[in-house]
Coordinates of C-alpha atoms and ligand atoms in Angstrom, one line a residue:
M1 CA 21.3 13.3 26.0
T2 CA 22.7 12.3 29.4
D3 CA 26.4 12.0 30.1
E4 CA 26.0 8.3 30.4
Q5 CA 24.4 8.0 27.0
R6 CA 27.1 10.2 25.5
E7 CA 29.8 8.0 27.0
Y8 CA 28.1 4.9 25.7
L9 CA 27.7 6.3 22.2
K10 CA 31.3 7.5 22.2
G11 CA 32.5 4.0 23.1
F12 CA 30.2 2.6 20.5
A13 CA 31.5 4.9 17.8
F14 CA 35.1 4.2 18.8
G15 CA 34.4 0.4 18.6
V16 CA 32.9 0.6 15.2
D17 CA 35.7 2.7 13.8
A18 CA 38.4 0.5 15.3
R19 CA 36.8 -2.5 13.6
R20 CA 36.4 -0.7 10.3
E21 CA 40.0 0.5 10.5
K22 CA 41.2 -3.1 11.2
A23 CA 39.2 -4.2 8.1
G24 CA 40.9 -1.6 6.0
M25 CA 37.7 0.5 5.8
A26 CA 37.1 4.2 6.2
K27 CA 36.1 5.4 9.6
L28 CA 32.5 6.3 10.0
F29 CA 32.7 8.5 13.1
E30 CA 36.2 9.9 13.4
S31 CA 37.2 11.0 16.8
D32 CA 35.5 14.2 17.8
A33 CA 33.7 13.0 20.9
D34 CA 30.7 15.3 21.0
E35 CA 30.1 15.2 17.3
S36 CA 30.6 11.5 17.1
A37 CA 28.0 11.0 19.7
T38 CA 25.4 12.9 17.6
R39 CA 26.5 11.2 14.4
V40 CA 26.3 7.7 15.8
H41 CA 22.8 8.5 16.9
N42 CA 21.9 9.8 13.5
H43 CA 23.7 7.2 11.5
P44 CA 21.2 5.6 9.1
D45 CA 22.3 2.1 10.2
A46 CA 22.2 3.0 13.9
L47 CA 19.3 0.7 14.7
Q48 CA 21.4 -2.3 13.5
L49 CA 24.7 -1.1 14.7
D50 CA 23.4 -0.4 18.2
A51 CA 21.8 -3.8 18.4
Q52 CA 25.0 -5.5 17.3
E53 CA 27.0 -3.5 19.8
R54 CA 24.6 -4.6 22.6
T55 CA 25.0 -8.2 21.5
E56 CA 28.8 -8.0 21.8
A57 CA 28.7 -6.0 25.0
A58 CA 26.7 -8.9 26.4
G59 CA 29.6 -11.2 25.6
E60 CA 27.9 -12.9 22.6
K61 CA 29.5 -13.4 19.2
L62 CA 27.8 -11.9 16.1
V63 CA 27.0 -14.4 13.4
P64 CA 29.0 -13.9 10.2
E65 CA 26.0 -12.4 8.4
E66 CA 25.8 -9.7 11.0
M67 CA 29.5 -8.9 10.7
A68 CA 29.1 -8.8 6.9
K69 CA 26.2 -6.3 7.2
R70 CA 28.2 -4.2 9.6
D71 CA 31.6 -4.2 7.9
A72 CA 30.4 -4.0 4.3
P73 CA 26.9 -2.6 4.1
P74 CA 25.1 -4.6 1.4
L75 CA 23.2 -1.6 0.1
D76 CA 26.5 0.1 -0.8
M77 CA 27.8 -2.7 -3.0
W78 CA 26.6 -1.6 -6.4
P79 CA 30.2 -1.0 -7.6
T80 CA 31.0 -4.6 -6.7
I81 CA 28.0 -6.0 -8.6
R82 CA 29.0 -3.9 -11.6
A83 CA 32.6 -5.0 -11.5
N84 CA 31.8 -8.7 -11.0
A85 CA 29.3 -8.5 -13.9
A86 CA 31.8 -6.8 -16.2
E87 CA 34.3 -9.6 -15.5
G88 CA 31.7 -12.3 -15.5
T89 CA 32.9 -13.4 -12.0
V90 CA 30.6 -14.7 -9.3
P91 CA 30.3 -13.4 -5.7
K92 CA 32.7 -14.8 -3.2
G93 CA 32.4 -15.2 0.6
T94 CA 29.9 -12.9 2.2
E95 CA 29.2 -11.3 -1.1
V96 CA 26.8 -14.2 -1.8
F97 CA 24.7 -13.2 1.2
R98 CA 25.0 -9.4 0.5
Y99 CA 23.9 -9.9 -3.1
K100 CA 20.6 -11.1 -1.8
Y101 CA 19.9 -7.5 -0.5
H102 CA 19.5 -6.7 -4.2
G103 CA 17.3 -9.7 -5.0
L104 CA 20.2 -11.6 -6.6
F105 CA 20.8 -15.2 -5.5
Y106 CA 23.9 -17.1 -6.7
T107 CA 22.5 -20.6 -7.2
A108 CA 25.7 -22.7 -7.4
P109 CA 26.2 -25.6 -7.2
T110 CA 22.8 -26.5 -8.7
Q111 CA 23.2 -23.9 -11.4
D112 CA 26.2 -21.7 -12.0
A113 CA 24.0 -18.8 -12.5
F114 CA 21.8 -16.3 -10.6
M115 CA 18.2 -16.1 -9.7
C116 CA 16.6 -12.7 -9.3
R117 CA 13.6 -12.4 -7.0
L118 CA 11.4 -9.4 -7.8
R119 CA 9.0 -7.5 -5.7
A120 CA 5.3 -7.2 -6.6
P121 CA 3.3 -5.3 -4.1
N122 CA 0.0 -7.0 -3.6
G123 CA 1.3 -9.7 -6.0
H124 CA 0.5 -7.4 -9.0
F125 CA 2.6 -6.5 -12.0
T126 CA 1.3 -4.3 -14.7
G127 CA 0.9 -5.8 -18.2
R128 CA 3.8 -3.7 -19.4
Q129 CA 6.0 -4.9 -16.5
A130 CA 5.1 -8.6 -17.2
I131 CA 6.1 -8.1 -20.9
G132 CA 9.3 -6.4 -19.8
I133 CA 10.2 -9.2 -17.3
A134 CA 9.6 -11.7 -20.1
D135 CA 12.1 -9.7 -22.3
V136 CA 14.7 -9.7 -19.5
A137 CA 14.2 -13.5 -19.0
D138 CA 14.7 -14.1 -22.7
E139 CA 17.7 -11.8 -23.1
H140 CA 19.6 -12.4 -19.9
A141 CA 18.2 -15.6 -18.3
G142 CA 16.7 -19.0 -19.0
G143 CA 13.6 -17.7 -20.8
Y144 CA 11.2 -18.4 -18.0
A145 CA 10.1 -17.3 -14.5
H146 CA 8.6 -18.9 -11.5
V147 CA 5.5 -17.7 -9.7
T148 CA 6.4 -18.0 -6.0
T149 CA 4.6 -18.7 -2.8
R150 CA 4.6 -14.9 -2.0
A151 CA 2.7 -14.0 -5.1
N152 CA 5.9 -12.9 -6.8
L153 CA 8.2 -13.8 -9.7
Q154 CA 11.7 -15.1 -9.9
I155 CA 13.8 -15.0 -13.0
R156 CA 16.2 -18.0 -13.1
E157 CA 19.5 -18.9 -14.9
I158 CA 20.8 -15.4 -15.2
H159 CA 24.3 -15.3 -16.6
P160 CA 27.0 -13.8 -14.3
H161 CA 27.7 -11.1 -17.0
S162 CA 24.1 -10.0 -16.8
T163 CA 23.3 -9.4 -13.1
D164 CA 23.6 -5.6 -13.3
Q165 CA 21.7 -5.4 -16.6
V166 CA 18.9 -7.4 -15.1
L167 CA 18.6 -5.0 -12.1
L168 CA 18.8 -1.9 -14.3
K169 CA 16.2 -3.1 -16.8
L170 CA 13.9 -4.1 -14.0
Q171 CA 14.3 -0.6 -12.5
D172 CA 13.5 0.9 -15.9
L173 CA 10.2 -1.0 -15.6
G174 CA 9.6 0.4 -12.1
I175 CA 10.5 -3.0 -10.4
I176 CA 12.7 -2.6 -7.4
T177 CA 14.3 -5.8 -6.1
R178 CA 16.0 -4.3 -3.0
G179 CA 15.3 -6.3 0.1
A180 CA 13.8 -9.2 -1.8
G181 CA 16.2 -11.6 0.0
A182 CA 18.4 -11.9 3.1
D183 CA 17.4 -10.1 6.3
N184 CA 14.7 -8.0 4.9
V185 CA 10.9 -7.6 4.7
R186 CA 9.9 -9.7 1.7
N187 CA 7.2 -9.2 -0.9
I188 CA 4.1 -7.6 0.5
T189 CA 1.1 -9.7 -0.2
G190 CA -2.6 -8.7 -0.4
D191 CA -5.8 -10.0 -1.9
P192 CA -5.0 -11.0 -5.5
L193 CA -8.4 -9.8 -6.7
A194 CA -8.1 -6.5 -4.9
G195 CA -10.3 -3.8 -6.6
I196 CA -12.7 -6.4 -8.2
D197 CA -13.1 -8.8 -5.3
P198 CA -16.8 -9.4 -4.7
Q199 CA -16.6 -10.0 -1.0
A200 CA -13.5 -8.0 0.2
F201 CA -14.0 -5.4 3.0
F202 CA -11.1 -3.3 1.7
D203 CA -9.0 -2.9 -1.4
T204 CA -5.5 -3.9 -0.3
R205 CA -3.6 -2.4 -3.2
P206 CA -2.9 1.1 -1.8
L207 CA -1.8 -0.4 1.5
C208 CA 0.6 -2.9 -0.1
R209 CA 2.0 -0.1 -2.3
E210 CA 2.5 2.3 0.7
M211 CA 4.2 -0.5 2.7
H212 CA 6.3 -1.5 -0.3
Y213 CA 7.7 2.0 -0.9
H214 CA 8.1 2.7 2.8
L215 CA 10.4 -0.3 3.1
I216 CA 12.2 0.4 -0.1
N217 CA 13.0 3.9 1.0
T218 CA 13.7 3.5 4.7
R219 CA 17.3 2.4 5.1
A220 CA 17.0 1.6 8.8
L221 CA 14.5 -1.2 8.0
Y222 CA 17.2 -3.0 6.0
G223 CA 18.9 -3.7 9.3
L224 CA 16.8 -6.6 10.6
P225 CA 18.2 -9.7 12.3
R226 CA 16.4 -12.0 9.9
K227 CA 13.8 -12.1 7.2
F228 CA 10.3 -10.8 7.8
N229 CA 6.9 -11.2 6.2
I230 CA 4.0 -8.8 6.1
A231 CA 0.6 -9.5 4.6
F232 CA -2.7 -7.6 4.1
N233 CA -5.9 -9.5 4.1
G234 CA -8.8 -7.5 2.8
G235 CA -11.2 -10.3 3.4
G236 CA -11.4 -11.2 -0.3
L237 CA -12.8 -14.3 -2.0
V238 CA -9.2 -15.1 -2.8
R239 CA -6.5 -14.3 -0.2
G240 CA -2.9 -14.8 0.7
V241 CA -2.2 -16.9 3.7
S242 CA -1.8 -13.9 6.0
D243 CA -1.6 -15.7 9.3
T244 CA 1.6 -17.3 8.2
N245 CA 3.3 -13.9 8.2
D246 CA 5.2 -12.0 10.9
I247 CA 2.6 -9.3 10.7
D248 CA -0.9 -10.0 9.5
F249 CA -3.2 -7.0 8.9
S250 CA -6.7 -8.5 8.5
A251 CA -9.7 -6.4 7.6
V252 CA -12.6 -6.4 10.1
I253 CA -15.7 -4.3 10.6
K254 CA -15.6 -2.4 13.8
P255 CA -18.7 -1.7 16.0
D256 CA -19.1 1.7 14.4
G257 CA -19.3 0.0 10.9
E258 CA -15.9 1.3 9.8
V259 CA -13.3 -1.1 8.3
G260 CA -10.2 -1.6 10.5
F261 CA -7.3 -3.9 10.4
Q262 CA -6.7 -6.3 13.2
V263 CA -3.0 -6.7 13.9
S264 CA -1.8 -10.2 14.4
I265 CA 1.9 -11.0 15.0
G266 CA 4.4 -13.8 14.9
G267 CA 3.2 -16.2 12.2
I268 CA 6.0 -18.6 11.1
P269 CA 4.6 -22.1 10.3
G270 CA 8.1 -23.4 9.7
H271 CA 8.5 -23.0 13.5
D272 CA 5.0 -24.2 14.2
D273 CA 3.4 -20.8 14.9
F274 CA 0.6 -18.9 13.3
A275 CA 0.2 -15.2 13.8
Q276 CA -1.6 -14.4 17.1
A277 CA -4.3 -11.7 17.2
T278 CA -3.5 -8.7 19.3
S279 CA -6.3 -6.4 20.6
W280 CA -5.2 -3.7 18.2
V281 CA -7.5 -2.7 15.4
V282 CA -5.9 0.1 13.4
T283 CA -7.2 2.4 10.7
P284 CA -5.9 1.8 7.1
G285 CA -3.7 4.8 7.5
Q286 CA -2.1 3.5 10.7
C287 CA -0.9 0.2 9.2
V288 CA 2.4 1.4 7.9
P289 CA 3.4 3.3 11.0
V290 CA 2.5 0.3 13.1
A291 CA 4.5 -2.0 10.9
D292 CA 7.4 0.4 11.0
A293 CA 7.3 0.5 14.8
I294 CA 7.0 -3.3 15.1
L295 CA 10.1 -3.7 12.8
R296 CA 12.1 -1.2 14.9
V297 CA 11.3 -3.1 18.1
Y298 CA 12.2 -6.3 16.5
A299 CA 15.4 -4.9 15.0
G300 CA 16.4 -3.6 18.4
R301 CA 15.7 -6.8 20.3
G302 CA 16.1 -9.7 17.8
C303 CA 18.9 -12.2 18.3
R304 CA 22.0 -11.5 16.3
S305 CA 24.2 -14.3 17.6
D306 CA 22.2 -17.3 16.4
R307 CA 20.4 -17.4 13.1
K308 CA 18.1 -20.1 14.2
K309 CA 16.7 -17.9 16.9
A310 CA 16.7 -14.6 15.0
R311 CA 13.1 -14.5 13.7
M312 CA 10.6 -12.2 15.5
K313 CA 8.9 -15.2 17.0
Y314 CA 11.7 -15.6 19.4
V315 CA 11.5 -12.0 20.6
L316 CA 7.7 -12.6 21.2
D317 CA 8.4 -15.9 23.0
E318 CA 10.8 -14.1 25.3
M319 CA 8.8 -10.9 25.9
G320 CA 5.3 -12.0 25.5
N321 CA 3.0 -10.4 22.9
D322 CA 1.6 -7.8 25.3
A323 CA 4.9 -6.5 26.5
F324 CA 6.1 -6.4 22.8
M325 CA 3.1 -4.4 21.8
D326 CA 3.7 -2.0 24.7
A327 CA 7.2 -1.4 23.3
V328 CA 5.7 -0.8 19.9
L329 CA 3.2 1.7 21.4
D330 CA 6.1 3.7 22.9
L331 CA 7.3 4.4 19.4
L332 CA 3.9 5.6 18.0
A333 CA 2.5 9.1 18.0
F334 CA -1.0 7.8 18.3
Q335 CA -3.0 5.3 20.4
P336 CA -4.5 2.5 18.3
D337 CA -8.1 1.4 19.1
Q338 CA -8.4 -1.9 20.9
F339 CA -11.3 -4.4 20.7
A340 CA -12.4 -7.7 22.0
P341 CA -12.7 -10.3 19.2
G342 CA -16.5 -10.6 19.8
D343 CA -16.9 -6.9 18.9
L344 CA -15.5 -7.4 15.4
R345 CA -17.2 -8.7 12.3
T346 CA -14.9 -10.9 10.2
P347 CA -15.4 -11.6 6.4
P348 CA -16.9 -14.8 5.1
Y349 CA -14.5 -17.7 4.3
P350 CA -12.4 -17.3 1.2
S351 CA -13.2 -19.6 -1.8
A352 CA -11.0 -22.6 -2.4
D353 CA -11.3 -22.5 -6.1
A354 CA -11.8 -18.9 -7.3
H355 CA -8.2 -18.5 -8.2
V356 CA -8.5 -20.7 -11.3
G357 CA -11.2 -20.8 -13.9
I358 CA -13.6 -18.2 -15.3
H359 CA -15.7 -16.1 -12.9
A360 CA -18.2 -13.3 -13.3
Q361 CA -17.4 -10.0 -11.5
D362 CA -20.1 -8.2 -9.5
D363 CA -21.2 -6.1 -12.5
D364 CA -22.0 -9.2 -14.5
A365 CA -20.3 -7.5 -17.5
H366 CA -16.7 -8.4 -16.7
Y367 CA -14.9 -11.6 -15.8
W368 CA -11.7 -12.7 -14.2
I369 CA -9.8 -15.7 -15.3
G370 CA -7.4 -17.7 -13.0
V371 CA -4.7 -19.4 -15.0
W372 CA -2.8 -22.4 -13.9
T373 CA 0.9 -22.1 -14.2
P374 CA 2.4 -25.6 -13.4
F375 CA 3.8 -25.2 -9.9
G376 CA 4.7 -21.7 -10.8
Y377 CA 6.5 -22.3 -14.1
C378 CA 5.8 -19.7 -16.7
S379 CA 7.7 -19.4 -19.9
S380 CA 8.7 -16.0 -21.1
D381 CA 6.2 -16.3 -24.0
Q382 CA 3.4 -17.1 -21.6
L383 CA 4.3 -14.3 -19.3
R384 CA 4.5 -11.9 -22.2
G385 CA 1.2 -13.2 -23.4
L386 CA -0.4 -12.7 -20.0
G387 CA 0.9 -9.1 -20.0
Q388 CA -0.6 -8.5 -23.4
I389 CA -4.0 -9.9 -22.5
A390 CA -4.0 -7.8 -19.3
D391 CA -3.3 -4.7 -21.3
T392 CA -5.6 -5.2 -24.2
D393 CA -8.5 -7.2 -22.7
G394 CA -8.1 -6.9 -19.0
D395 CA -7.7 -4.2 -16.3
G396 CA -4.0 -3.9 -17.0
L397 CA -2.8 -6.1 -14.1
V398 CA -1.3 -9.6 -14.0
R399 CA -2.4 -10.7 -10.6
L400 CA -0.3 -13.5 -8.9
T401 CA -1.4 -15.6 -6.0
V402 CA 0.4 -17.5 -3.3
W403 CA -1.0 -20.6 -4.9
Q404 CA 1.6 -20.0 -7.7
N405 CA -0.8 -19.0 -10.4
A406 CA -1.9 -15.9 -12.3
M407 CA -5.2 -14.1 -12.7
I408 CA -6.4 -11.4 -15.1
G409 CA -9.5 -9.4 -14.2
G410 CA -11.7 -6.8 -15.9
I411 CA -12.3 -8.8 -19.1
P412 CA -15.5 -7.6 -20.8
G413 CA -17.9 -10.5 -21.6
E414 CA -17.6 -10.0 -25.3
R415 CA -13.9 -10.5 -25.2
L416 CA -14.0 -13.7 -23.2
E417 CA -13.8 -16.0 -26.2
T418 CA -10.8 -14.0 -27.6
V419 CA -9.0 -14.3 -24.3
K420 CA -9.7 -18.0 -24.0
A421 CA -8.3 -18.6 -27.5
A422 CA -5.2 -16.5 -26.6
L423 CA -4.6 -18.5 -23.5
A424 CA -5.0 -21.8 -25.4
A425 CA -2.4 -20.5 -28.0
L426 CA 0.0 -19.8 -25.1
G427 CA -0.5 -23.3 -23.7
L428 CA -2.0 -21.9 -20.5
E429 CA -4.9 -23.8 -18.9
Y430 CA -7.6 -22.3 -16.7
D431 CA -9.9 -25.3 -16.5
V432 CA -7.9 -27.5 -14.2
S433 CA -9.1 -29.7 -11.3
T434 CA -9.4 -27.9 -8.0
F435 CA -6.7 -30.0 -6.4
R436 CA -4.2 -29.4 -9.2
A437 CA -5.0 -25.7 -8.8
G438 CA -4.3 -26.0 -5.1
M439 CA -0.9 -27.6 -5.4
V440 CA 2.3 -25.7 -4.7
A441 CA 5.9 -26.9 -4.9
C442 CA 9.1 -25.2 -3.9
T443 CA 12.1 -24.8 -6.2
G444 CA 13.4 -28.3 -5.7
N445 CA 16.7 -29.8 -6.6
V446 CA 16.9 -28.3 -10.1
G447 CA 17.6 -24.9 -8.5
C448 CA 18.2 -25.3 -4.8
K449 CA 21.1 -27.0 -3.2
F450 CA 19.2 -27.8 -0.1
S451 CA 16.6 -29.9 -1.9
N452 CA 16.4 -33.7 -1.4
T453 CA 14.0 -34.1 -4.3
N454 CA 12.7 -32.7 -7.6
T455 CA 9.6 -31.2 -6.1
K456 CA 8.0 -29.7 -9.2
R457 CA 8.4 -32.9 -11.2
D458 CA 7.0 -35.0 -8.3
A459 CA 4.1 -32.6 -7.8
G460 CA 3.3 -33.1 -11.5
A461 CA 3.5 -36.9 -11.2
L462 CA 1.3 -36.8 -8.1
A463 CA -1.3 -34.7 -9.9
D464 CA -1.3 -37.0 -12.9
Y465 CA -1.7 -40.1 -10.7
L466 CA -4.6 -38.6 -8.6
E467 CA -6.4 -37.4 -11.7
K468 CA -6.1 -40.9 -13.3
H469 CA -7.2 -42.9 -10.2
L470 CA -9.6 -40.7 -8.3
N471 CA -12.6 -38.5 -9.0
L472 CA -11.6 -35.5 -6.9
D473 CA -14.5 -33.1 -6.8
Y474 CA -13.4 -31.2 -3.7
P475 CA -10.9 -28.5 -3.0
L476 CA -7.6 -29.6 -1.6
N477 CA -4.2 -28.1 -1.0
I478 CA -1.1 -30.2 -1.5
H479 CA 2.3 -28.6 -0.8
V480 CA 5.5 -30.2 -1.9
T481 CA 8.7 -28.9 -0.2
G482 CA 12.2 -30.2 -0.7
C483 CA 13.7 -29.8 2.7
P484 CA 12.8 -28.7 6.3
N485 CA 13.3 -25.0 5.4
S486 CA 9.8 -25.4 4.2
C487 CA 9.6 -22.7 1.5
A488 CA 6.4 -24.4 0.3
Q489 CA 5.1 -24.6 3.8
H490 CA 4.1 -28.3 3.9
K491 CA 2.7 -28.1 7.4
V492 CA -0.2 -25.7 6.5
A493 CA -1.5 -27.9 3.6
D494 CA -4.3 -30.5 3.7
I495 CA -1.6 -32.8 2.5
G496 CA 2.1 -31.9 2.9
L497 CA 5.1 -33.6 1.4
L498 CA 8.5 -33.0 2.9
G499 CA 11.4 -34.1 0.8
T500 CA 14.0 -36.4 2.3
K501 CA 16.6 -39.0 1.3
V502 CA 15.6 -42.7 1.8
E503 CA 18.2 -45.4 2.6
P504 CA 18.5 -47.8 -0.3
E505 CA 18.0 -51.5 0.3
D506 CA 21.6 -52.2 -0.9
E507 CA 23.8 -50.0 1.2
D508 CA 26.2 -49.6 -1.7
D509 CA 23.6 -47.8 -3.7
E510 CA 23.0 -44.1 -3.7
P511 CA 20.2 -42.8 -1.4
L512 CA 16.8 -42.6 -3.0
E513 CA 14.6 -39.5 -3.2
G514 CA 11.5 -39.6 -1.1
Y515 CA 9.1 -37.8 1.3
H516 CA 7.5 -37.6 4.7
L517 CA 3.8 -37.4 4.5
Y518 CA 1.8 -34.9 6.5
V519 CA -2.0 -34.4 6.7
G520 CA -4.5 -32.0 8.2
G521 CA -2.8 -28.5 8.0
G522 CA -4.8 -25.4 7.2
V523 CA -4.7 -21.6 7.4
G524 CA -7.1 -18.8 8.3
E525 CA -10.3 -19.9 10.0
K526 CA -9.2 -23.5 9.5
R527 CA -5.7 -23.0 10.8
G528 CA -3.8 -26.0 12.0
L529 CA -0.5 -27.7 11.6
G530 CA -0.3 -30.9 9.6
E531 CA 0.7 -34.1 11.4
K532 CA 3.2 -36.5 10.0
I533 CA 1.6 -39.9 9.3
T534 CA 4.3 -41.7 7.6
G535 CA 7.8 -41.4 6.1
P536 CA 10.4 -41.5 4.9
L537 CA 9.1 -43.3 1.8
T538 CA 10.4 -43.3 -1.7
T539 CA 8.5 -41.0 -4.1
D540 CA 7.1 -43.9 -6.0
S541 CA 5.6 -45.5 -2.9
V542 CA 4.3 -42.3 -1.3
I543 CA 2.1 -41.3 -4.3
P544 CA -0.3 -44.2 -4.2
L545 CA -0.5 -43.8 -0.4
I546 CA -1.9 -40.3 -0.9
A547 CA -4.6 -41.7 -3.1
E548 CA -5.5 -44.1 -0.3
V549 CA -5.6 -41.3 2.2
L550 CA -8.0 -39.4 0.0
N551 CA -10.2 -42.5 -0.4
V552 CA -10.4 -42.8 3.4
Y553 CA -11.5 -39.2 3.6
H554 CA -14.0 -39.6 0.7
D555 CA -15.5 -42.8 2.1
N556 CA -15.9 -41.5 5.7
R557 CA -16.7 -37.8 5.5
L558 CA -20.0 -36.6 6.7
G559 CA -20.8 -35.3 3.2
P560 CA -19.3 -33.1 0.5
Q561 CA -19.7 -30.1 2.9
E562 CA -17.1 -31.7 5.3
S563 CA -13.7 -30.5 4.0
F564 CA -10.6 -32.6 4.3
R565 CA -9.3 -30.4 7.0
D566 CA -12.5 -30.6 9.0
F567 CA -12.5 -34.4 8.6
V568 CA -9.0 -34.7 10.0
G569 CA -10.1 -32.3 12.8
R570 CA -13.0 -34.6 13.6
S571 CA -11.5 -38.0 13.1
G572 CA -7.8 -37.5 13.9
T573 CA -5.0 -39.1 11.9
A574 CA -5.1 -42.7 13.2
V575 CA -7.8 -43.5 10.6
F576 CA -5.2 -42.9 7.9
T577 CA -2.3 -44.6 9.5
T578 CA -4.4 -47.7 10.1
A579 CA -5.5 -47.7 6.4
I580 CA -2.1 -47.3 4.9
E581 CA -0.2 -49.7 7.2
Ligands
HEM1 C1 18.7 -21.9 -2.4 C2 17.9 -21.8 -1.4 C3 16.5 -21.4 -1.4 C4 15.6 -21.2 -2.4 C5 15.8 -21.5 -3.9 C6 14.4 -20.8 -1.8 C7 13.2 -20.5 -2.5 C8 12.1 -19.9 -2.0 C9 11.1 -19.2 -2.7 C10 11.0 -19.2 -4.2 C11 10.2 -18.7 -1.8 C12 9.0 -17.8 -2.1 C13 9.6 -16.5 -1.8 C14 9.0 -15.2 -2.3 O1 8.3 -15.1 -3.2 O2 9.4 -14.2 -1.6 C15 10.6 -19.1 -0.5 C16 10.0 -18.8 0.6 C17 10.3 -19.4 1.8 N1 11.6 -19.8 2.1 FE1 13.0 -20.3 0.8 N2 14.5 -20.7 -0.5 C18 15.8 -21.0 -0.1 C19 16.3 -21.1 1.1 C20 15.6 -21.0 2.3 C21 16.1 -21.2 3.6 C22 17.6 -21.5 3.9 C23 15.1 -21.1 4.4 C24 15.0 -21.2 5.9 C25 16.1 -21.2 6.7 C26 13.9 -20.8 3.7 C27 12.6 -20.7 4.2 C28 11.6 -20.2 3.4 C29 10.2 -20.1 4.0 C30 9.7 -20.4 5.3 C31 9.4 -19.6 2.9 C32 7.9 -19.3 2.9 C33 7.5 -18.0 2.7 C34 8.2 -17.1 3.6 O3 8.0 -17.2 4.8 O4 8.9 -16.2 3.2 N3 14.3 -20.8 2.4 N4 11.8 -19.8 -0.6
SF4_2 S1 12.2 -25.8 0.9 FE1 14.3 -26.3 0.9 S2 14.6 -27.3 -1.0 FE2 12.7 -26.1 -1.2 S3 13.4 -24.2 -2.1 FE3 13.4 -24.0 0.2 S4 15.4 -24.4 0.8 FE4 15.2 -25.2 -1.3

């Protein structure tokens, strides 16, 4: 260490301790200059603390969330969670934000309760875990869970007395919720059918598992400036939407015939960007170290003085992808292979409807069933039932998808009828129209204070209307999101609805619920951002317009082989605006 570095670290340690002392907290580094220099450097939160220090040294003010992370490390607040639960009190001030590091979201004012977001590497829970989650939802929460757009589950309406019990019981089941919210890497997604997928290049399960545990067990990686998403795309028939993630590892076949993972970075459709491919193609074993290095570069350089500019995209915008990857390379002990896109073989397109319905596996002896959970809603009885089916008649996994539904695989042909009967008894449908299966909706105003609309109710009304008035024989994705935060990612859907308030005719009346209407978004090979064609309109008036939009497509497409997305790409959006005017 140079004298200059030693001086810097000494000053840094002094600054941290002075602030901690002012806040009535124990010093971290004490005053021994030489030792403190080493200890600062070795402090488990050094990545975050250094970055914060640099922000302040540059004359910028840290956002309150950064100060909260520094002054009261969220990972160390277990005693607070216990004490609050014992008294039945709710978190106050920055505790609300820090609770999210444990997967706990205080959902006031919409519900005076908590939501717990779990983690399901690859979107998979074991049957036993699903049964256990259902028990927790019954005993401590509202008796249901939501399947989320990251192939995950959320338990809602948890009583303030029960927060610690929920976490403990989940941990008993092997479910760790740390880092499920706030400035952390969220649930790691993969191919839902991994292991039984007929077209995948690679089974994403071990990679998701490895990444999941690396994150859970690496304290430095809880020190990011903002949230972060990582996805593995094994090239399966059913996939996640990997190019909407900050890091997208997508399986390709290299010229030597081996499978590699092409690294793409910076996906964030809420800010109008998909992940951009780099020239790096890494081995399966290199994925986690590469992600670790990307996270460290991001943690060191991401903005900590403005939450709106804190996602990795902004670091990439400033540095450029090549310079960013050079910085990543500096942290690696190996040199990843690089290829031109033309040298790589990519997998066939995913299927638009393999995530619902009954499908034969490659061996023709087993089947998978994709079950529709209405916009993610799954009662505890249904979840328990799915867990039991997975354990007794399936391969032991409840496989969730980013389309907010569940799949069970490995069902022997002779057990199919039994499973179908069990699903019917649970009130779970698998034989739904392709467009109903391709609809997702965010939490909406029943559980989210930001929402302008009741998204799940409106998605249901839209599905009912379209089924009644149209014969939709083609795959379609409709995403309904309640506010511009875009949790349901309305801009990457064929049809996207963005919730808003609509001015009433009589200004003395309350504002009405309504939507802006987007068309033409897509992901993967068909990536593109939807364009707004009209809005704001009330919910009642926007629903029939969507039917008109679909009629325009149906009547003018080149044939059934031309998808909605391709049609919009060819004809533009004016054809719709003219028709609905
Ligand atoms: C009470 C507030 C909120 C609720 C109930 C909520 C709900 C959700 C849920 C359930 C998911 C799927 C998450 C998963 O499985 O990991 C999600 C994802 C997402 N959320 Fe939120 N969210 C809230 C606030 C926000 C805010 C404030 C932002 C942006 C500033 C945001 C942006 C997103 C985006 C872009 C996604 C898409 C998937 C991703 O990139 O992680 N959300 N949200
Ligand atoms: S998109 Fe908006 S309304 Fe919907 S869950 Fe996210 S923050 Fe809430």
